[in-house]
Coordinates of C-alpha atoms and ligand atoms in Angstrom, one line a residue:
M2 CA -4.1 -20.2 -5.6
N3 CA -2.6 -21.9 -8.5
R4 CA -4.2 -24.9 -9.8
L5 CA -4.2 -27.8 -7.4
P6 CA -4.5 -31.4 -8.5
Q7 CA -7.8 -33.0 -7.8
S8 CA -6.4 -35.6 -5.6
R9 CA -5.6 -32.7 -3.1
L10 CA -9.1 -31.3 -3.1
I11 CA -11.8 -32.1 -0.7
L12 CA -15.5 -32.4 -1.0
S13 CA -18.0 -29.7 -1.0
L14 CA -19.9 -29.9 2.3
F15 CA -16.9 -29.7 4.5
S16 CA -15.6 -27.0 2.1
L17 CA -18.7 -25.0 2.3
A18 CA -18.6 -25.1 6.1
I19 CA -15.0 -23.8 6.0
A20 CA -15.6 -21.3 3.3
S21 CA -18.4 -19.7 5.3
C22 CA -15.9 -19.3 8.2
A23 CA -13.8 -17.1 5.8
T24 CA -15.1 -14.1 7.7
Q25 CA -13.6 -15.5 10.8
E26 CA -16.8 -14.9 12.7
P27 CA -19.9 -16.8 13.2
D28 CA -21.6 -16.2 9.8
N29 CA -24.6 -17.6 8.0
A30 CA -24.0 -15.6 4.9
F31 CA -24.0 -18.6 2.7
V32 CA -27.5 -19.3 3.9
S33 CA -29.0 -15.9 4.2
D34 CA -27.4 -14.5 1.0
A35 CA -28.0 -17.6 -1.0
D36 CA -30.0 -15.8 -3.6
S37 CA -27.2 -13.4 -4.2
V38 CA -24.7 -16.1 -4.7
P39 CA -24.0 -16.8 -8.4
M40 CA -25.2 -20.4 -8.0
A41 CA -24.7 -21.4 -11.7
S42 CA -20.9 -20.9 -11.5
N43 CA -20.9 -22.0 -8.0
A44 CA -22.3 -25.4 -9.0
D45 CA -19.4 -25.9 -11.5
T46 CA -16.9 -26.0 -8.8
S47 CA -18.6 -26.4 -5.6
T48 CA -17.6 -30.1 -5.3
L49 CA -14.0 -29.3 -5.8
I50 CA -13.0 -26.5 -3.4
P51 CA -9.3 -26.4 -2.8
I52 CA -9.3 -26.1 0.9
I53 CA -6.4 -28.3 1.9
D54 CA -3.2 -28.7 0.0
Y55 CA -0.9 -31.0 1.9
K56 CA 2.2 -29.6 0.2
E57 CA 1.6 -26.0 1.6
R58 CA 2.8 -24.7 4.9
F59 CA 0.6 -21.6 4.6
L60 CA -2.9 -21.5 3.4
P61 CA -4.9 -18.5 2.4
V62 CA -8.5 -17.7 3.7
I63 CA -11.0 -18.8 1.0
A64 CA -14.2 -17.2 -0.1
R65 CA -16.5 -17.2 -3.0
N66 CA -18.3 -14.0 -3.5
G67 CA -16.4 -11.0 -2.0
M68 CA -13.4 -10.4 0.1
V69 CA -11.6 -7.5 1.9
V70 CA -8.0 -8.0 3.1
G71 CA -6.7 -5.3 5.2
P72 CA -4.6 -4.4 8.3
E73 CA -7.4 -4.4 10.8
Q74 CA -10.4 -6.6 11.5
L75 CA -13.3 -4.1 12.1
A76 CA -12.6 -2.1 9.0
A77 CA -12.2 -5.1 6.8
E78 CA -15.5 -6.4 8.1
V79 CA -17.2 -3.1 7.4
G80 CA -16.1 -3.6 3.7
A81 CA -17.2 -7.2 3.7
Q82 CA -20.6 -6.3 5.0
I83 CA -21.1 -3.8 2.3
L84 CA -20.1 -6.4 -0.4
R85 CA -22.7 -8.9 1.3
Q86 CA -25.4 -6.3 1.1
G87 CA -24.8 -5.8 -2.7
G88 CA -22.3 -3.0 -2.8
N89 CA -19.4 -3.2 -5.3
A90 CA -15.7 -3.3 -4.5
I91 CA -15.4 0.4 -4.9
D92 CA -18.1 1.0 -2.2
A93 CA -16.4 -1.5 0.0
A94 CA -12.9 0.1 -0.5
V95 CA -14.2 3.6 0.3
A96 CA -16.1 2.4 3.5
T97 CA -13.1 0.5 4.5
G98 CA -10.9 3.5 4.0
F99 CA -13.0 5.7 6.0
A100 CA -13.3 3.0 8.8
L101 CA -9.6 2.5 8.9
A102 CA -9.3 6.2 9.7
V103 CA -11.1 5.3 13.0
T104 CA -9.8 1.8 13.8
Y105 CA -6.2 2.0 12.4
P106 CA -5.0 5.5 13.2
R107 CA -1.4 4.8 12.6
A108 CA -2.0 4.8 8.9
G109 CA -5.7 4.9 8.2
N110 CA -6.5 8.5 7.7
L111 CA -8.6 11.5 6.5
A112 CA -5.8 13.9 6.3
G113 CA -3.3 11.9 4.3
G114 CA -3.2 10.7 0.8
G115 CA -2.7 7.7 -1.4
F116 CA -3.5 5.8 -4.6
M117 CA -6.5 3.5 -5.5
L118 CA -6.1 1.2 -8.5
I119 CA -9.4 -0.1 -9.8
H120 CA -10.2 -2.9 -12.2
L121 CA -13.7 -2.3 -13.6
A122 CA -15.2 -5.6 -14.7
D123 CA -18.0 -4.2 -16.9
D124 CA -15.7 -1.9 -18.9
D125 CA -12.8 -4.3 -18.6
R126 CA -10.5 -1.6 -17.9
E127 CA -8.3 -0.2 -15.2
T128 CA -7.9 3.3 -13.7
L129 CA -5.8 4.9 -11.1
I130 CA -7.1 7.5 -8.7
D131 CA -4.2 9.7 -7.4
Y132 CA -5.2 11.3 -4.2
R133 CA -1.6 12.1 -3.1
E134 CA -1.1 15.2 -0.9
T135 CA 0.2 18.4 -2.6
A136 CA 2.7 21.0 -1.3
P137 CA 0.9 24.2 -0.1
A138 CA 1.2 27.3 -2.3
A139 CA 3.5 28.8 0.3
A140 CA 5.9 25.8 0.2
S141 CA 9.4 26.4 -1.2
R142 CA 12.4 24.3 -2.2
D143 CA 14.6 25.1 0.9
M144 CA 11.9 25.4 3.4
F145 CA 13.3 22.6 5.7
L146 CA 16.9 23.9 5.6
D147 CA 18.1 25.9 8.5
N148 CA 20.4 29.1 8.2
E149 CA 23.4 27.0 7.8
G150 CA 21.8 25.0 5.0
N151 CA 21.3 21.9 7.3
L152 CA 18.1 19.9 7.1
D153 CA 15.8 20.6 10.1
K154 CA 14.4 17.1 10.6
Q155 CA 12.2 18.0 13.5
R156 CA 10.4 20.5 11.3
E157 CA 10.4 18.3 8.3
Y158 CA 8.9 15.3 10.1
F159 CA 6.9 16.5 13.2
S160 CA 5.7 20.1 12.6
L161 CA 2.7 21.6 11.0
Q162 CA 5.0 22.4 8.0
S163 CA 5.3 18.6 7.5
A164 CA 1.8 18.4 6.2
G165 CA 0.9 18.3 2.6
V166 CA -2.6 19.4 1.6
P167 CA -4.6 16.2 2.3
G168 CA -6.1 14.1 -0.5
T169 CA -7.8 11.1 1.2
V170 CA -11.3 12.5 1.5
A171 CA -11.3 13.9 -2.0
G172 CA -10.0 10.5 -3.3
M173 CA -12.5 8.4 -1.5
L174 CA -15.5 10.6 -2.4
Y175 CA -14.3 10.9 -6.0
A176 CA -14.1 7.0 -6.3
L177 CA -17.5 6.6 -4.7
E178 CA -19.3 9.1 -6.8
K179 CA -17.7 7.9 -10.1
Y180 CA -17.4 4.1 -9.6
G181 CA -19.5 3.2 -6.5
T182 CA -23.2 2.6 -6.1
L183 CA -23.7 3.7 -2.5
T184 CA -24.6 7.1 -1.3
R185 CA -22.0 9.1 0.7
E186 CA -24.1 8.7 3.8
Q187 CA -24.2 4.9 3.4
A188 CA -20.4 4.7 2.9
L189 CA -19.6 6.8 5.8
A190 CA -22.2 5.4 8.3
P191 CA -20.1 2.6 9.5
A192 CA -17.0 4.8 10.2
I193 CA -19.1 7.3 12.0
A194 CA -20.6 4.6 14.2
L195 CA -17.3 3.2 15.0
A196 CA -15.9 6.6 16.1
R197 CA -19.1 7.6 18.0
D198 CA -19.9 4.4 19.8
G199 CA -16.2 3.4 20.2
I200 CA -14.1 0.3 19.5
P201 CA -12.6 -2.2 21.9
V202 CA -8.8 -1.5 22.2
S203 CA -7.3 -4.6 20.5
Y204 CA -3.9 -5.8 21.3
S205 CA -2.5 -4.4 18.1
L206 CA -4.0 -0.9 18.7
F207 CA -2.6 -0.8 22.1
F208 CA 0.7 -1.8 20.8
E209 CA 0.6 0.8 18.0
I210 CA -0.3 3.7 20.4
S211 CA 2.2 2.5 23.0
A212 CA 5.0 2.4 20.4
S213 CA 4.3 6.2 19.5
A214 CA 3.1 7.3 22.9
Q215 CA 6.1 9.5 23.5
N216 CA 5.6 11.6 20.4
L217 CA 1.8 11.6 20.6
R218 CA 1.8 13.0 24.1
K219 CA 3.9 16.0 22.9
N220 CA 0.9 17.4 21.1
P221 CA -2.0 18.3 23.4
A222 CA -4.7 17.4 20.9
A223 CA -3.1 14.0 20.1
K224 CA -2.7 13.5 23.8
R225 CA -6.5 14.1 24.4
Q226 CA -7.2 11.9 21.3
F227 CA -5.2 8.8 22.1
F228 CA -5.1 8.8 26.0
Q229 CA -7.5 8.8 28.8
P230 CA -8.5 12.1 30.4
D231 CA -5.8 11.6 33.2
G232 CA -3.2 11.0 30.5
S233 CA -2.9 7.2 31.0
A234 CA -3.2 4.7 28.2
Y235 CA -6.3 2.9 27.4
A236 CA -6.0 -0.8 28.3
V237 CA -6.6 -3.7 25.9
G238 CA -10.4 -4.2 26.0
D239 CA -11.3 -0.6 27.0
I240 CA -13.8 1.0 24.8
W241 CA -12.1 4.0 22.9
R242 CA -14.6 6.7 21.5
Q243 CA -13.6 9.4 19.2
A244 CA -16.3 11.9 19.3
D245 CA -14.3 14.7 17.4
L246 CA -13.6 12.3 14.6
A247 CA -17.2 11.2 14.5
W248 CA -18.2 14.8 14.0
T249 CA -15.5 15.3 11.2
L250 CA -16.8 12.2 9.4
S251 CA -20.5 13.5 9.8
E252 CA -19.5 16.8 8.2
I253 CA -18.2 14.8 5.2
S254 CA -21.1 12.6 5.2
E255 CA -23.6 15.6 5.2
E256 CA -21.6 18.2 3.1
G257 CA -19.5 16.0 0.8
I258 CA -16.2 17.5 -0.5
N259 CA -17.2 20.8 1.2
G260 CA -17.5 19.2 4.5
F261 CA -13.7 18.7 4.6
Y262 CA -12.1 21.2 2.1
G263 CA -14.5 24.1 3.1
G264 CA -16.8 24.7 6.1
E265 CA -15.9 24.2 9.7
V266 CA -13.4 21.3 9.3
A267 CA -11.3 23.4 6.9
Q268 CA -11.7 26.3 9.3
L269 CA -10.2 24.1 12.1
I270 CA -7.3 23.1 9.9
T271 CA -6.3 26.6 8.9
T272 CA -6.7 27.9 12.5
E273 CA -4.4 25.2 13.6
M274 CA -1.9 26.0 10.7
E275 CA -1.9 29.7 11.7
S276 CA -1.3 29.0 15.3
G277 CA 2.1 27.4 14.6
G278 CA 3.7 28.3 11.3
G279 CA 1.8 25.8 9.2
L280 CA 1.5 26.6 5.5
I281 CA -1.9 25.1 4.4
T282 CA -4.5 27.8 3.7
A283 CA -8.2 27.8 3.0
Q284 CA -7.3 28.4 -0.7
D285 CA -4.9 25.3 -0.7
L286 CA -7.8 23.2 0.7
A287 CA -10.2 24.6 -1.8
D288 CA -7.8 24.0 -4.7
Y289 CA -7.0 20.4 -3.9
R290 CA -7.8 18.1 -6.9
V291 CA -7.7 14.4 -7.3
V292 CA -6.1 13.2 -10.6
E293 CA -7.3 10.1 -12.4
R294 CA -4.5 8.7 -14.3
Q295 CA -3.7 5.8 -16.6
P296 CA -1.9 3.0 -14.7
V297 CA 1.6 1.8 -15.6
R298 CA 1.5 -1.5 -17.6
G299 CA 4.0 -4.2 -18.2
T300 CA 4.3 -7.8 -18.9
Y301 CA 6.2 -10.7 -17.4
K302 CA 6.0 -13.7 -19.6
D303 CA 2.2 -14.4 -19.9
F304 CA 1.2 -12.1 -17.0
E305 CA 0.2 -8.6 -17.3
I306 CA 1.1 -6.2 -14.5
V307 CA -0.9 -3.1 -13.9
S308 CA 0.4 -0.7 -11.2
T309 CA 0.8 2.8 -9.9
P310 CA 2.2 5.5 -12.1
P311 CA 4.0 8.7 -11.1
P312 CA 3.9 10.6 -8.8
S313 CA 4.6 7.2 -7.3
S314 CA 7.7 5.4 -8.5
G315 CA 6.4 2.0 -7.6
G316 CA 4.8 0.7 -10.8
V317 CA 7.5 2.0 -13.0
H318 CA 10.2 0.3 -11.1
I319 CA 8.3 -2.9 -10.5
V320 CA 7.7 -3.2 -14.2
Q321 CA 11.3 -2.2 -15.0
M322 CA 12.7 -4.9 -12.7
L323 CA 10.4 -7.6 -14.0
N324 CA 11.6 -6.6 -17.5
I325 CA 15.2 -7.1 -16.5
L326 CA 14.5 -10.3 -14.6
E327 CA 12.5 -11.8 -17.5
G328 CA 15.8 -12.4 -19.2
Y329 CA 16.9 -14.9 -16.6
D330 CA 15.7 -18.4 -15.7
L331 CA 14.6 -17.6 -12.3
Q332 CA 12.8 -20.9 -11.8
A333 CA 16.0 -22.8 -12.7
M334 CA 17.9 -20.6 -10.0
G335 CA 15.5 -21.7 -7.3
H336 CA 13.4 -19.6 -5.1
N337 CA 15.6 -17.5 -2.7
S338 CA 18.8 -19.2 -3.8
A339 CA 21.9 -17.1 -3.9
A340 CA 21.7 -16.8 -7.6
Y341 CA 18.1 -15.6 -7.4
V342 CA 18.8 -13.1 -4.7
H343 CA 21.9 -11.8 -6.5
H344 CA 19.9 -11.1 -9.7
L345 CA 17.1 -9.4 -7.8
T346 CA 19.6 -7.3 -5.9
E347 CA 21.3 -6.1 -9.0
S348 CA 18.0 -5.2 -10.7
M349 CA 17.0 -3.3 -7.6
K350 CA 20.2 -1.3 -7.6
L351 CA 19.6 -0.3 -11.2
A352 CA 15.9 0.5 -10.7
Y353 CA 16.5 2.6 -7.5
A354 CA 19.3 4.4 -9.1
D355 CA 16.9 5.5 -11.8
R356 CA 14.4 6.5 -9.2
S357 CA 16.8 9.1 -7.8
L358 CA 17.1 10.9 -11.2
Y359 CA 14.0 10.4 -13.2
L360 CA 11.0 10.0 -10.9
A361 CA 8.8 12.8 -9.7
D362 CA 5.3 14.4 -10.1
P363 CA 4.6 14.1 -13.8
D364 CA 2.6 17.2 -13.7
F365 CA 5.8 19.2 -13.0
V366 CA 8.6 17.1 -14.5
D367 CA 8.7 15.0 -17.7
V368 CA 9.1 11.5 -16.3
P369 CA 10.3 9.2 -19.1
V370 CA 7.9 6.4 -18.1
T371 CA 7.8 4.8 -21.6
Q372 CA 11.5 4.4 -21.8
L373 CA 11.8 3.2 -18.3
V374 CA 9.4 0.3 -18.8
D375 CA 10.8 -0.4 -22.3
K376 CA 11.9 -4.0 -22.8
A377 CA 14.9 -2.8 -24.9
Y378 CA 16.0 -0.5 -22.1
A379 CA 15.8 -3.5 -19.7
E380 CA 17.9 -5.5 -22.2
Q381 CA 20.6 -2.7 -22.1
Q382 CA 20.4 -2.6 -18.4
R383 CA 20.7 -6.3 -18.1
Q384 CA 24.2 -6.0 -19.9
R385 CA 25.3 -4.1 -16.7
I386 CA 24.7 -7.0 -14.4
D387 CA 27.4 -9.5 -13.7
S388 CA 25.7 -12.8 -12.8
N389 CA 28.5 -13.8 -10.5
V390 CA 29.8 -10.5 -8.9
A391 CA 28.1 -7.7 -7.1
T392 CA 28.4 -4.3 -8.8
P393 CA 29.1 -1.7 -6.1
S394 CA 26.4 0.8 -5.9
V395 CA 28.9 3.7 -6.3
D396 CA 29.8 2.4 -9.7
I397 CA 26.1 2.4 -10.8
A398 CA 24.8 5.7 -12.2
P399 CA 21.2 6.1 -13.4
G400 CA 20.8 4.4 -16.7
Q401 CA 21.1 6.2 -20.1
L402 CA 17.7 6.1 -21.5
L403 CA 17.0 5.1 -25.1
G404 CA 15.6 7.9 -27.3
N405 CA 13.3 10.6 -26.1
E406 CA 9.9 10.5 -24.4
S407 CA 7.4 10.2 -27.2
T408 CA 7.8 4.3 8.5
E409 CA 3.4 3.9 8.1
T410 CA 1.4 3.3 5.3
T411 CA -1.4 0.7 4.7
H412 CA -2.6 -1.4 1.9
Y413 CA -5.9 -3.2 1.5
S414 CA -7.3 -5.2 -1.3
V415 CA -11.0 -5.7 -2.3
A416 CA -12.7 -8.1 -4.7
D417 CA -16.5 -8.2 -5.3
R418 CA -18.8 -10.8 -7.0
F419 CA -19.2 -8.8 -10.0
G420 CA -15.5 -9.0 -10.9
N421 CA -14.4 -5.6 -9.8
V422 CA -11.1 -5.5 -7.9
V423 CA -9.6 -2.6 -5.9
S424 CA -6.0 -2.3 -4.7
N425 CA -5.5 0.7 -2.4
T426 CA -2.5 2.0 -0.5
Y427 CA -2.8 5.2 1.5
T428 CA -0.8 6.8 4.4
L429 CA 0.1 9.6 6.7
N430 CA 3.7 8.8 5.9
F431 CA 5.1 7.9 9.4
S432 CA 3.1 5.9 12.0
F433 CA 0.6 8.5 13.1
G434 CA 2.0 11.0 10.5
S435 CA 3.4 14.2 12.1
N436 CA 1.8 12.9 15.4
I437 CA -0.2 16.3 15.3
V438 CA -4.0 16.2 15.8
V439 CA -6.0 19.1 14.4
P440 CA -7.9 20.3 17.5
G441 CA -11.6 19.5 17.4
T442 CA -11.3 17.2 14.4
G443 CA -9.8 14.0 16.0
M444 CA -7.7 13.8 12.9
L445 CA -3.9 13.4 12.5
L446 CA -2.0 15.4 10.0
N447 CA 0.4 13.7 7.5
N448 CA 4.1 14.5 7.4
E449 CA 4.2 13.7 3.6
M450 CA 6.3 16.9 2.8
A451 CA 9.1 14.7 4.0
D452 CA 8.9 12.6 0.8
F453 CA 10.1 15.5 -1.3
A454 CA 13.8 16.0 -1.7
S455 CA 14.0 18.6 1.1
S456 CA 17.8 18.9 0.3
P457 CA 18.2 17.6 -3.2
G458 CA 20.9 14.9 -3.4
S459 CA 20.4 13.8 0.1
A460 CA 18.5 10.8 1.4
N461 CA 15.0 11.0 2.8
A462 CA 13.6 9.4 5.9
F463 CA 13.5 6.0 4.2
G464 CA 17.3 6.4 3.1
L465 CA 16.2 7.0 -0.6
V466 CA 18.4 9.4 -2.5
Q467 CA 16.2 12.2 -3.7
G468 CA 17.0 14.1 -6.9
E469 CA 16.3 17.7 -8.1
A470 CA 13.3 16.5 -10.0
N471 CA 11.5 15.8 -6.6
K472 CA 12.4 19.2 -5.1
I473 CA 9.6 21.1 -3.3
E474 CA 7.4 23.3 -5.5
P475 CA 4.0 24.8 -4.8
G476 CA 1.1 22.4 -5.7
K477 CA 3.4 19.6 -6.5
R478 CA 2.9 16.0 -5.3
P479 CA 5.9 14.5 -3.5
L480 CA 7.3 11.3 -5.0
S481 CA 6.0 8.2 -3.5
S482 CA 6.8 4.4 -3.4
M483 CA 3.2 3.3 -2.9
S484 CA 2.5 0.5 -5.4
P485 CA -1.1 -0.9 -5.4
T486 CA -0.8 -3.5 -8.1
I487 CA -3.1 -5.9 -10.0
V488 CA -1.6 -8.8 -12.0
F489 CA -3.6 -10.3 -14.7
R490 CA -3.5 -13.8 -16.1
A491 CA -5.1 -14.7 -19.3
G492 CA -6.8 -11.3 -19.4
E493 CA -8.4 -11.8 -16.0
P494 CA -7.6 -10.1 -12.7
W495 CA -5.4 -12.8 -10.8
L496 CA -3.7 -11.0 -8.0
A497 CA -4.2 -7.7 -6.1
T498 CA -1.5 -6.7 -3.8
G499 CA 0.4 -3.8 -2.2
S500 CA 2.4 -3.0 1.0
P501 CA 3.5 -0.2 3.3
G502 CA 7.1 0.3 4.1
G503 CA 8.4 3.4 2.3
S504 CA 11.3 2.3 0.1
V505 CA 10.7 -1.4 0.7
I506 CA 7.1 -1.3 -0.9
I507 CA 8.5 -1.7 -4.3
S508 CA 10.8 -4.6 -3.5
T509 CA 8.0 -6.3 -1.5
V510 CA 5.5 -6.1 -4.3
L511 CA 8.1 -7.3 -6.8
Q512 CA 8.9 -10.4 -4.7
T513 CA 5.3 -11.1 -3.9
T514 CA 4.4 -11.1 -7.6
L515 CA 7.4 -13.2 -8.6
N516 CA 6.7 -15.8 -5.9
A517 CA 3.2 -16.2 -7.4
M518 CA 4.1 -15.9 -11.1
V519 CA 7.3 -17.8 -11.2
F520 CA 7.2 -20.1 -8.3
D521 CA 3.6 -21.0 -8.3
M522 CA 3.0 -20.2 -4.7
N523 CA -0.4 -19.7 -3.2
I524 CA -0.9 -16.1 -1.9
A525 CA -0.3 -17.1 1.8
T526 CA 3.0 -18.7 1.0
A527 CA 4.0 -15.9 -1.4
A528 CA 3.4 -13.5 1.5
A529 CA 5.2 -15.5 4.1
E530 CA 8.5 -16.3 2.3
P531 CA 11.5 -14.4 3.5
R532 CA 12.1 -11.1 1.6
M533 CA 15.2 -9.1 0.8
H534 CA 15.7 -5.5 -0.2
H535 CA 18.3 -3.4 -1.8
Q536 CA 17.8 0.3 -2.8
W537 CA 21.0 1.2 -4.5
M538 CA 22.1 3.6 -1.8
P539 CA 23.2 2.7 0.8
D540 CA 24.9 -0.3 -0.7
V541 CA 23.4 -2.8 1.6
L542 CA 21.5 -6.0 0.9
K543 CA 18.9 -6.4 3.7
M544 CA 17.8 -9.9 4.3
E545 CA 15.0 -11.0 6.5
E546 CA 15.4 -14.0 8.9
G547 CA 14.6 -17.2 7.1
F548 CA 17.3 -17.2 4.4
S549 CA 19.8 -19.9 4.9
L550 CA 23.2 -19.0 6.1
D551 CA 24.7 -20.9 3.1
T552 CA 22.9 -18.6 0.8
V553 CA 24.1 -15.5 2.8
R554 CA 27.7 -16.7 2.5
L555 CA 27.4 -17.4 -1.1
L556 CA 26.0 -13.8 -1.5
Q557 CA 28.8 -12.3 0.5
A558 CA 31.4 -14.3 -1.6
M559 CA 29.8 -12.6 -4.6
G560 CA 30.4 -9.2 -3.0
Q561 CA 27.1 -8.4 -1.7
N562 CA 27.0 -6.3 1.5
V563 CA 24.5 -8.4 3.5
D564 CA 22.8 -7.1 6.5
M565 CA 20.5 -9.6 8.2
A566 CA 18.0 -6.9 8.8
S567 CA 16.6 -6.4 12.2
R568 CA 13.2 -5.2 10.8
T569 CA 11.0 -7.2 8.5
T570 CA 10.3 -6.0 5.1
G571 CA 6.8 -4.7 4.1
R572 CA 3.4 -6.1 5.0
T573 CA 1.1 -7.3 2.1
N574 CA -2.7 -7.6 2.1
S575 CA -3.5 -9.6 -1.0
I576 CA -6.2 -11.3 -2.8
M577 CA -5.6 -14.0 -5.5
L578 CA -8.6 -14.7 -7.8
D579 CA -8.7 -18.1 -9.5
E580 CA -11.4 -20.0 -11.2
G581 CA -14.1 -18.2 -9.4
W582 CA -12.6 -18.4 -5.9
L583 CA -11.0 -15.7 -3.8
Y584 CA -7.9 -16.4 -1.7
G585 CA -6.9 -13.9 0.8
S586 CA -3.8 -13.4 2.9
S587 CA -2.8 -10.8 5.4
D588 CA 0.9 -10.8 5.9
T589 CA 1.8 -12.2 9.3
R590 CA 4.6 -9.7 9.7
R591 CA 2.3 -7.4 11.5
P592 CA -0.3 -8.0 14.1
G593 CA -3.9 -7.5 13.5
G594 CA -4.4 -8.0 9.8
W595 CA -7.6 -9.5 8.7
V596 CA -9.3 -11.4 5.8
A597 CA -13.0 -10.8 5.7
G598 CA -14.9 -12.7 3.0
Y599 CA -18.1 -14.5 2.1
Ligands
DON29 O1 4.7 7.6 -0.2 C1 5.5 6.9 0.2 O2 6.3 6.3 -0.5 C2 5.7 6.9 1.7 N1 5.1 8.1 2.2 C3 5.2 5.8 2.2 C4 5.4 5.7 3.7 C5 5.4 4.4 4.2 O3 5.1 3.4 3.6 C6 5.6 4.2 5.7 N2 5.3 2.8 6.2 N3 5.7 2.0 6.8

């Protein structure tokens, strides 16, 4: 939270009582873990804990030592417990990632992929672990086109061919081994217990499974996994056990990387592939590699933005848009005013147009990252924006660069008491991925192949225009929008955030960071404020409920094609770090989100 005047701070005893409730469970961590609390620094500020700010309609959850903010309670608490016991943020992120595969099956996963951005306090540096899926060796450019050259969406989205070679297990184990302190067995034990002993079906889990029931029932193994033996749904409060998934997790715990990419689990994956025209082979699994990359970096005024590089488009476009917007006085325009929304919209059109041409897997295509995030390029792009009139998307081509190059995902954020921060987004792509469970494993397959340009020039499932650069090639990573991001203030990590939502991830992270950086909002308010989205094509400005009709009318008068979107935009899980305090907020746009802190 940004600095609060002392008159609006309240005293320590009450504050400590509230802070210890940050886990949202009866908790005596402040007492039992007293010796692990950094008391010296605590003493400096313990009389001035900013619990209540009478000017704010939304307040974050506050903690002192460690925090996990994620889409589901049990998994967030797994991470927080690891932090309490002395683990670092990477340990907690890995344990939470494995636990979400059990408790949040629509997006938590073993057979998906993602990106983990880490700030390492001791080294004062950031690193990005790319565990995005790869196309199998037998994949080819036109594999999803039928004989007439039309896209076969059923095969692209909901078949064994939809699956890229999974990266999650490799990514989690890589992070743990290189930057964690726990053993593999320790990091996996909570997830194994949750799968083996079962979890009570929460309202959100019930809702999520119900929403995809029709598709899940089509696949016999998914039907066995998600429904009772007689085929009926589990009710809220029922205990849901996942014995097959517990076994798969145990294989990983005992055998490590080989427990998934070799051995019996791999065998079950390839047997399933062979049964129905899937492409992933034993060799593909054995060949899968995590790539550790340099994050993308940019600045916005005094802030530094560190985010996800290609094969995600997210970080590049967030920095690019911030560069363009830095040239305007956004504060003077007013938050979510017509002028503000107009300038964001025009910046989004330019960035998403560039995405369609330039962005792809950097191991296959030269992605001109340096030029795209260059302030001079932003200056040139800014000249293309008319401050009073919308430029139709058809009139916007991807920008001329300067010089040469020298529907479910989930995000969670973790901070520990040592100063490490993790911002992680991973996914199966759609909710429950391809809706296909590999028999015997309890594990859903991703449908991430759909993020390639299956038919270059056409739009993907999120309506994003996909260029030739993102065509399917063996071993290639499909272009992503996932944008785990950390913003730094005065050289210190200040805000960790990210979101699901396919194409809207980028605009969601952009607006969340602007709300905090420009408009001084606390992280709960920054998450709650209405958001808008434009992705160049189609030429539609989607606006959530909550914008004033006056604003909408002004935007329409400027030529913007406003759609008061029926869906909300993104779902952030964020931590703000300020003066030794942790402020967490799980976006209220989706049910079940949780802040676990101590
Ligand atoms: O990597 C991507 O950009 C997409 N596969 C993310 C999918 C997603 O966010 C779906 N969530 N609602």
